[in-house]
PDB file of C-alpha atoms in Angstrom:
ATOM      1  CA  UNK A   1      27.609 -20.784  -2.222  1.00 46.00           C
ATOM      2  CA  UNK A   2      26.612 -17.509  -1.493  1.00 68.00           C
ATOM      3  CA  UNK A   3      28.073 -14.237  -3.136  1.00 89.00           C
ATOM      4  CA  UNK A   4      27.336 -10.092  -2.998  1.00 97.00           C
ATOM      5  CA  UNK A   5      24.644  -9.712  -5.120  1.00 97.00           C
ATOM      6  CA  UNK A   6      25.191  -7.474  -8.194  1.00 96.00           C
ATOM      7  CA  UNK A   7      22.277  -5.117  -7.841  1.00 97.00           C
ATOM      8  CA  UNK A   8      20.765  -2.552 -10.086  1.00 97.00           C
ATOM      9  CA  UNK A   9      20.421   1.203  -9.590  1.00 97.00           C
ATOM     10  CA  UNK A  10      18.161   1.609  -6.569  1.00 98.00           C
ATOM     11  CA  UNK A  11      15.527   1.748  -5.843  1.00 98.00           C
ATOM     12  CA  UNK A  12      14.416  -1.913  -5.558  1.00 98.00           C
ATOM     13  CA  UNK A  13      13.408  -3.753  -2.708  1.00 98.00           C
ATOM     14  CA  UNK A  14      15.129  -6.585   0.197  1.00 98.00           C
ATOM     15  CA  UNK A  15      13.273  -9.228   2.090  1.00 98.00           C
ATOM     16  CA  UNK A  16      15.616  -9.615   5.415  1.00 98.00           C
ATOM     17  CA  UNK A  17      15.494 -12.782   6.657  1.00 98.00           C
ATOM     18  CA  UNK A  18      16.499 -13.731  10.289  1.00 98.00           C
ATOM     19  CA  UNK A  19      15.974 -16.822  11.584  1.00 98.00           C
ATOM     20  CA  UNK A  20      17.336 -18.877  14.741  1.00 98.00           C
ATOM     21  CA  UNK A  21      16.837 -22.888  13.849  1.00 97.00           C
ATOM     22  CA  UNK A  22      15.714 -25.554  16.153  1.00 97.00           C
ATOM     23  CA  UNK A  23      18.050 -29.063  16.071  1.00 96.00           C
ATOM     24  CA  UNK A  24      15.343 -30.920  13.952  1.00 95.00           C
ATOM     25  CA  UNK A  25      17.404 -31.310  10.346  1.00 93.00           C
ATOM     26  CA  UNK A  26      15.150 -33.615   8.340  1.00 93.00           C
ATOM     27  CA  UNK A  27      15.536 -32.112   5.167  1.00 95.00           C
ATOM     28  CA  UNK A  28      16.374 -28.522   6.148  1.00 97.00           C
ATOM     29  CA  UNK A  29      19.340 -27.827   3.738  1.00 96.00           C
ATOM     30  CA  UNK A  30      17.953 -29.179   0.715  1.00 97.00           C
ATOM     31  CA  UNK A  31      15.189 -27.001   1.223  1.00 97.00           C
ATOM     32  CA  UNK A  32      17.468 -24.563   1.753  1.00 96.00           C
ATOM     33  CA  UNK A  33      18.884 -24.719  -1.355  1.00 97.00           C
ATOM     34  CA  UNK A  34      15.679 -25.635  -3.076  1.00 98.00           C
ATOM     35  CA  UNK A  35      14.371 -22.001  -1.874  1.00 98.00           C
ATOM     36  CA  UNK A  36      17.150 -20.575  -3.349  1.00 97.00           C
ATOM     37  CA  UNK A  37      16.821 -21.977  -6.689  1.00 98.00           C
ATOM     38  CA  UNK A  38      13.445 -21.642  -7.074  1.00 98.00           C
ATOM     39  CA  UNK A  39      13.289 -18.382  -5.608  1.00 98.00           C
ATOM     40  CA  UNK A  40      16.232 -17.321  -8.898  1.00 98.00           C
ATOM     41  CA  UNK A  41      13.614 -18.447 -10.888  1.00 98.00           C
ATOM     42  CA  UNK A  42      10.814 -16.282 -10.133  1.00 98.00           C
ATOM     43  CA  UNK A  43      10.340 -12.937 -12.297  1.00 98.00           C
ATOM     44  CA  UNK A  44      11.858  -9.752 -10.554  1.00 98.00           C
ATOM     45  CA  UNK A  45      14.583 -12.021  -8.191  1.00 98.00           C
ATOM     46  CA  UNK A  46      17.611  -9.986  -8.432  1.00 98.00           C
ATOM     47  CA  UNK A  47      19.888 -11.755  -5.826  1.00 98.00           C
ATOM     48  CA  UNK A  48      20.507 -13.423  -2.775  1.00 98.00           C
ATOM     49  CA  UNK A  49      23.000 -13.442   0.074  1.00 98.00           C
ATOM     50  CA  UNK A  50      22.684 -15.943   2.942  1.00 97.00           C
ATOM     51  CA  UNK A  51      24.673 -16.901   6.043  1.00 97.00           C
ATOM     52  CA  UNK A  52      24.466 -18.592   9.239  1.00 96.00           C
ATOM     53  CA  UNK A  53      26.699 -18.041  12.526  1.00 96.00           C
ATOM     54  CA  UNK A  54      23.772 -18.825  15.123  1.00 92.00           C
ATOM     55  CA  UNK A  55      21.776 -16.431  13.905  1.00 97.00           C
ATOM     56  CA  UNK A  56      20.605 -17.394   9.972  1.00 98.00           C
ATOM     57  CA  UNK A  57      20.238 -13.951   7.883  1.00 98.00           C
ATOM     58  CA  UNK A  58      18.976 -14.118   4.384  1.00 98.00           C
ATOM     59  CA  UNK A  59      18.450 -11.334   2.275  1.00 98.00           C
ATOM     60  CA  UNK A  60      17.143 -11.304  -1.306  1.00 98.00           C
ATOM     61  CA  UNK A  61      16.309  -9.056  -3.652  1.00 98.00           C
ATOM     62  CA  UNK A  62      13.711  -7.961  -5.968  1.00 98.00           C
ATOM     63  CA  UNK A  63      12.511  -5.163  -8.387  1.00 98.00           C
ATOM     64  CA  UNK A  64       9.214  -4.768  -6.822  1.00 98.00           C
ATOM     65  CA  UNK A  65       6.606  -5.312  -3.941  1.00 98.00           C
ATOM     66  CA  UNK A  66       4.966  -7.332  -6.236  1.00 98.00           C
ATOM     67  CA  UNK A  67       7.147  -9.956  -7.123  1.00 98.00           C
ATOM     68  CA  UNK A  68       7.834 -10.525  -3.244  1.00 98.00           C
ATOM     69  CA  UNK A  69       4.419 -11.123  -2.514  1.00 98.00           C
ATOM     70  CA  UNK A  70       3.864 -13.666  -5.616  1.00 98.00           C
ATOM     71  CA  UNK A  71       7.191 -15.112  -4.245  1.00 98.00           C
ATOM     72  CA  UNK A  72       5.282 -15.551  -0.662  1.00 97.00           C
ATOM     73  CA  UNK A  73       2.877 -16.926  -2.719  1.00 97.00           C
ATOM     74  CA  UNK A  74       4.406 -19.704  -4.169  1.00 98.00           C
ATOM     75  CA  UNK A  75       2.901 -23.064  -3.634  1.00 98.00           C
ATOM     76  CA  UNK A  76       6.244 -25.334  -3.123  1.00 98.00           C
ATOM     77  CA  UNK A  77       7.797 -22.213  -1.155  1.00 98.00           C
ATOM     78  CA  UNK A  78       4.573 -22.086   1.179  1.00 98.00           C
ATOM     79  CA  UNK A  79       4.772 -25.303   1.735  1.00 98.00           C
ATOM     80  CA  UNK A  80       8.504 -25.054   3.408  1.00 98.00           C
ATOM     81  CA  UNK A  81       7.113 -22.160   4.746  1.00 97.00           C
ATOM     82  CA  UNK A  82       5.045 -24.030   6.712  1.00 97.00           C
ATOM     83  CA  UNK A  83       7.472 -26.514   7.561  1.00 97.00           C
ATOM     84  CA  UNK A  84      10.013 -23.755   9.044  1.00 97.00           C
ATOM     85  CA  UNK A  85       7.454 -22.654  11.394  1.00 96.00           C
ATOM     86  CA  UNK A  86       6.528 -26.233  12.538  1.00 96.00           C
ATOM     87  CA  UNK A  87       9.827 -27.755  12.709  1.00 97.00           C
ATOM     88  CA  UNK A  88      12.921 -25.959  11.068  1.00 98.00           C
ATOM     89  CA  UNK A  89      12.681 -22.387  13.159  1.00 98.00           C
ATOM     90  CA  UNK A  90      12.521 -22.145  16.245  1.00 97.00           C
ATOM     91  CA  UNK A  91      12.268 -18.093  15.511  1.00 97.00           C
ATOM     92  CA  UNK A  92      12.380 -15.779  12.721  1.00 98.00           C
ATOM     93  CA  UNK A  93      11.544 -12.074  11.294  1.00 98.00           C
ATOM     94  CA  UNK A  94      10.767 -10.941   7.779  1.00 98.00           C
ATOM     95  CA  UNK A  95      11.473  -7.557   7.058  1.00 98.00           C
ATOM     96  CA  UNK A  96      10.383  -5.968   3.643  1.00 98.00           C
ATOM     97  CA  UNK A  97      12.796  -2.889   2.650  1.00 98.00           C
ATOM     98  CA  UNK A  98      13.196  -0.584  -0.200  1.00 98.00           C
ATOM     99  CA  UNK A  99      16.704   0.028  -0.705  1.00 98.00           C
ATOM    100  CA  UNK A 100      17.266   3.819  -1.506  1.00 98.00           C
ATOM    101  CA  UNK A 101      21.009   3.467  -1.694  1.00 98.00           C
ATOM    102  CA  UNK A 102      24.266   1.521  -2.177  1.00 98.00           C
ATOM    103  CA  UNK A 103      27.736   1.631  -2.551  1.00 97.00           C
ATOM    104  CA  UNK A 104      30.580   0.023  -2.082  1.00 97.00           C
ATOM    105  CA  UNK A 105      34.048  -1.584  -3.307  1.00 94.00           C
ATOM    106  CA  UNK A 106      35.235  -4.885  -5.533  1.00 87.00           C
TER     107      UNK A 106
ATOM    108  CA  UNK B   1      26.814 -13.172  20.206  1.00 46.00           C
ATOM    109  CA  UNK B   2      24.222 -12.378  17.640  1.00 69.00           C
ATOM    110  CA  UNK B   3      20.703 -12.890  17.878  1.00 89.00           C
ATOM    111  CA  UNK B   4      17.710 -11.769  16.013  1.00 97.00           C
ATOM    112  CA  UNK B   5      16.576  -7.909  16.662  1.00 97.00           C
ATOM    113  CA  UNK B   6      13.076  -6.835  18.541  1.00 96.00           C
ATOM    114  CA  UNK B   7      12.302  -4.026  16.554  1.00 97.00           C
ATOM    115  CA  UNK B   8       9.597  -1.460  17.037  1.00 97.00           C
ATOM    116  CA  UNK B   9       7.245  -0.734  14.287  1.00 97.00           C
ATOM    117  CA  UNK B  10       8.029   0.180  10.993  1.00 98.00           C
ATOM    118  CA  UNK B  11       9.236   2.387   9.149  1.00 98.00           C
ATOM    119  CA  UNK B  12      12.529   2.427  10.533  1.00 98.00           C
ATOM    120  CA  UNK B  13      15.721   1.975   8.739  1.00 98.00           C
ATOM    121  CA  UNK B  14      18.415  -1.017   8.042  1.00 98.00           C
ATOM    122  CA  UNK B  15      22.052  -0.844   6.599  1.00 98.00           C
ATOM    123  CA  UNK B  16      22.769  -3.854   4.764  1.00 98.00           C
ATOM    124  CA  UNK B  17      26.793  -4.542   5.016  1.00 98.00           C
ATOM    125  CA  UNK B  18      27.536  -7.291   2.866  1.00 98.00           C
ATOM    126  CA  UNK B  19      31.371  -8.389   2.958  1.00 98.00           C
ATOM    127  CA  UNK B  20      33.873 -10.615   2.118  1.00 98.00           C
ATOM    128  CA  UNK B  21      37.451 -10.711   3.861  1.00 97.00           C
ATOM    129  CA  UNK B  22      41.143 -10.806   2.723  1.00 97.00           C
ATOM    130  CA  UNK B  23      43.010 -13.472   4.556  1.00 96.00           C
ATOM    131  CA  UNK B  24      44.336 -10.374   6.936  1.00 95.00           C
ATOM    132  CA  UNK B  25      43.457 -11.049  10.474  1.00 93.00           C
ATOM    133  CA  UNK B  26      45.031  -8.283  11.887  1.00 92.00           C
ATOM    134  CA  UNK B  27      42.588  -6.983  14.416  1.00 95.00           C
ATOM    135  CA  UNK B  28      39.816  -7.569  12.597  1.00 97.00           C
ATOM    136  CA  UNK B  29      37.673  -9.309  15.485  1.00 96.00           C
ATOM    137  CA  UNK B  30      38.265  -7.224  17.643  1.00 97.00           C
ATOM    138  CA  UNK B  31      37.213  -4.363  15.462  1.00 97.00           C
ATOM    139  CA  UNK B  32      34.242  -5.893  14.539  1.00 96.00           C
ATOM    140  CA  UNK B  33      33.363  -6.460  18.257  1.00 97.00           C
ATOM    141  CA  UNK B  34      34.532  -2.845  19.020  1.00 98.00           C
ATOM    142  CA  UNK B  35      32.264  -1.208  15.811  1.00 98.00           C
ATOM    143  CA  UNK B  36      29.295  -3.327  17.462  1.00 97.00           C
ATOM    144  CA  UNK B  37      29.743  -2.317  20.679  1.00 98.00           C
ATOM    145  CA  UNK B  38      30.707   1.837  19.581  1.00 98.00           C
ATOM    146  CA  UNK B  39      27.465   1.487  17.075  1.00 98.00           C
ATOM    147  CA  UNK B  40      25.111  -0.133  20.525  1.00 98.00           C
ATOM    148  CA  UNK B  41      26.206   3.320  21.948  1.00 98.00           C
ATOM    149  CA  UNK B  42      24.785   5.571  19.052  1.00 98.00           C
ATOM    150  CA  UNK B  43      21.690   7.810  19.231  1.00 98.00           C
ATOM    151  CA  UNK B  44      18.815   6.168  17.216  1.00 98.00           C
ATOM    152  CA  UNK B  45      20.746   2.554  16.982  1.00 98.00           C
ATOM    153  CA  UNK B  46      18.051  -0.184  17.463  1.00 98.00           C
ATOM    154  CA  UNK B  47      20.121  -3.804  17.040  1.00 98.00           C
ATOM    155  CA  UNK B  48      22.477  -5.348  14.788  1.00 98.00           C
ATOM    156  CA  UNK B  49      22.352  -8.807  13.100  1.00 98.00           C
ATOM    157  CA  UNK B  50      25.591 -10.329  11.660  1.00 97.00           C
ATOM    158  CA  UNK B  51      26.593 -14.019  10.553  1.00 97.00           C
ATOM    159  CA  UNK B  52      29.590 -14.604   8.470  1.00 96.00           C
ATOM    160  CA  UNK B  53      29.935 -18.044   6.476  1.00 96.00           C
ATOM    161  CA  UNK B  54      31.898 -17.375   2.871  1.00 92.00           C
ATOM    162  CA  UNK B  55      29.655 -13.991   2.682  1.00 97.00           C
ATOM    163  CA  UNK B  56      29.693 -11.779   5.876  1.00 98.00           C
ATOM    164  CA  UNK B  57      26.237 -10.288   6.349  1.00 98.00           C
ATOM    165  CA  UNK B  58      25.784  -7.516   8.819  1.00 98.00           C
ATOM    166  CA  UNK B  59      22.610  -5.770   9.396  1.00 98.00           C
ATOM    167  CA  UNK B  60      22.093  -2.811  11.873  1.00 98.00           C
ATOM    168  CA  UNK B  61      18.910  -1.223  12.537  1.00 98.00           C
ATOM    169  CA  UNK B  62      18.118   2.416  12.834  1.00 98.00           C
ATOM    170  CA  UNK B  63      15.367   4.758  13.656  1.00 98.00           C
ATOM    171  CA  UNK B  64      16.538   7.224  11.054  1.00 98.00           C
ATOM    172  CA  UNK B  65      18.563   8.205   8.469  1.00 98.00           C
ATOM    173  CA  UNK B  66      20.331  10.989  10.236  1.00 98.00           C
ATOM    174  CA  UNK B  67      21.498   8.586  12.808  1.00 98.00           C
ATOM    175  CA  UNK B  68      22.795   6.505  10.069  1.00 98.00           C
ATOM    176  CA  UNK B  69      24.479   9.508   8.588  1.00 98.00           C
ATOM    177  CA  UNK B  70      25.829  10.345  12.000  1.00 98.00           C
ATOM    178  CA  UNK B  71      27.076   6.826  12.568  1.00 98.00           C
ATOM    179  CA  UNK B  72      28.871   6.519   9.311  1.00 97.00           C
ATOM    180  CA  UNK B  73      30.857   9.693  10.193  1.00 97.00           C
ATOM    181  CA  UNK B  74      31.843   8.985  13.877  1.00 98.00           C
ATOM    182  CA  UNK B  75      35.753   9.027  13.849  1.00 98.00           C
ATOM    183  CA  UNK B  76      36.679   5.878  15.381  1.00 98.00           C
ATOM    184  CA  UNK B  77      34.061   4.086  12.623  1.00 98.00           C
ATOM    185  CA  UNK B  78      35.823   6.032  10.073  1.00 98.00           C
ATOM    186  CA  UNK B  79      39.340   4.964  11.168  1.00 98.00           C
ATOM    187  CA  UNK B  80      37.709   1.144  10.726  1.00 98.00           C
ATOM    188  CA  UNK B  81      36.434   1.518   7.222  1.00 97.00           C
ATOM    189  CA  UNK B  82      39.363   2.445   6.209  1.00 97.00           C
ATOM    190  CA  UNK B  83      41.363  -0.170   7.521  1.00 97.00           C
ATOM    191  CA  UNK B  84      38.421  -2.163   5.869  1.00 97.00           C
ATOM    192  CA  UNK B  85      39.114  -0.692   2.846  1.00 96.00           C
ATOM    193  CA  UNK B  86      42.973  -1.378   2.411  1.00 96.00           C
ATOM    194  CA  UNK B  87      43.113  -4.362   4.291  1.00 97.00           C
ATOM    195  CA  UNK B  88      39.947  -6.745   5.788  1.00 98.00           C
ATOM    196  CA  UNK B  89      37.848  -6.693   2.923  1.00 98.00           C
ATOM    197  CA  UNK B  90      38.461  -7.925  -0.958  1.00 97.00           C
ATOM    198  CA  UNK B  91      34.693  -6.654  -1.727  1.00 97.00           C
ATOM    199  CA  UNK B  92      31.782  -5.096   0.212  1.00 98.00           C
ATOM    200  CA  UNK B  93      28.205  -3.560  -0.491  1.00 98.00           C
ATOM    201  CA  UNK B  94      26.685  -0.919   1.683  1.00 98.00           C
ATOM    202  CA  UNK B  95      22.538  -0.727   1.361  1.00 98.00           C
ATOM    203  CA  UNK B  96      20.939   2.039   2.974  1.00 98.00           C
ATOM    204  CA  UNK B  97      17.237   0.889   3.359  1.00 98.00           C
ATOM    205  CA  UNK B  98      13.853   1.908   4.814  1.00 98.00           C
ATOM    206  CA  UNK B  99      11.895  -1.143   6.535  1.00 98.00           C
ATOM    207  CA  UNK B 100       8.056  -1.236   5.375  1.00 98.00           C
ATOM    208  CA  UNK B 101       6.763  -4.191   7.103  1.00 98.00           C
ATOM    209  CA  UNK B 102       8.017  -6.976   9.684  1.00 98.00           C
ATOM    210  CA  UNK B 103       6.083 -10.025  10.806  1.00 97.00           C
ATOM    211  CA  UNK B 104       7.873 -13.288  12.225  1.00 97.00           C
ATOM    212  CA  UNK B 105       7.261 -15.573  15.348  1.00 94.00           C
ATOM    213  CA  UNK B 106       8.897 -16.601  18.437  1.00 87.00           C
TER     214      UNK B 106
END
């Protein structure tokens, strides 16, 4: 599923997402890939890049502060929110980065 | 072996290595395990993150971009990117950037 994102020029912004899961399925990869859809939907998502080897680590990307915080915002995306910290996680972090620089190869 | 980084109080900084291999083995594990170990030993070096699953995501954490700088240049990591280069990996992404905010539970 997941890919390395074709960013812009920085600067632009990451939301790091790591994230240890309890046992409790019940839905968990659908909204999984739910999140990501909707998430490519909102204005200002530039990518996403996800994987899980014990720890989960998401990051995504964005052209602003701004559209991360109406992306917390989102109603269906609180909602599983609110689910991961009842059920789904049994710990997590959320970092919020500016990305000054990149390079790479391929 | 990975698990999800107590780190202090932004700002601090995060490399974002996103990855994806060549079917070369080769000593690639136990570079990887070496380069985590070598970077645990750097000045400034505050955790590392790192799940592969199609995409290999690795983040390290640092308290500064000198030590980044400085960690990039050691010799024995420089001896791995370039095997990295010509051999492990058929793409990768390198994003240098500076953590704003971190919240999370558990």
């Amino acid at each position: 599923m997941s890919e390395i994102t074709n960013t812009p020029e920085p600067p632009y912004f990451a939301v790091i997402f790591s994230s240890c899961r309890t046992e409790v399925d019940d839905g968990y990869d659908e909204m999984a890939a739910r999140m990501v859809e909707l998430a490519s939907q909102q204005p200002g998502f530039l990518g996403i890049e996800s994987a899980r080897e014990g720890v989960g680590i998401t990051v995504s990307y964005w052209e602003s502060l701004q559209a991360i915080s109406n992306w917390k915002k989102n109603a269906e995306h609180r909602e599983a929110q609110r689910l991961g910290h009842r059920q789904w996680y049994s710990s997590f972090r959320v970092r919020i980065a500016r990305v000054e620089r990149e390079y790479g190869m391929g």
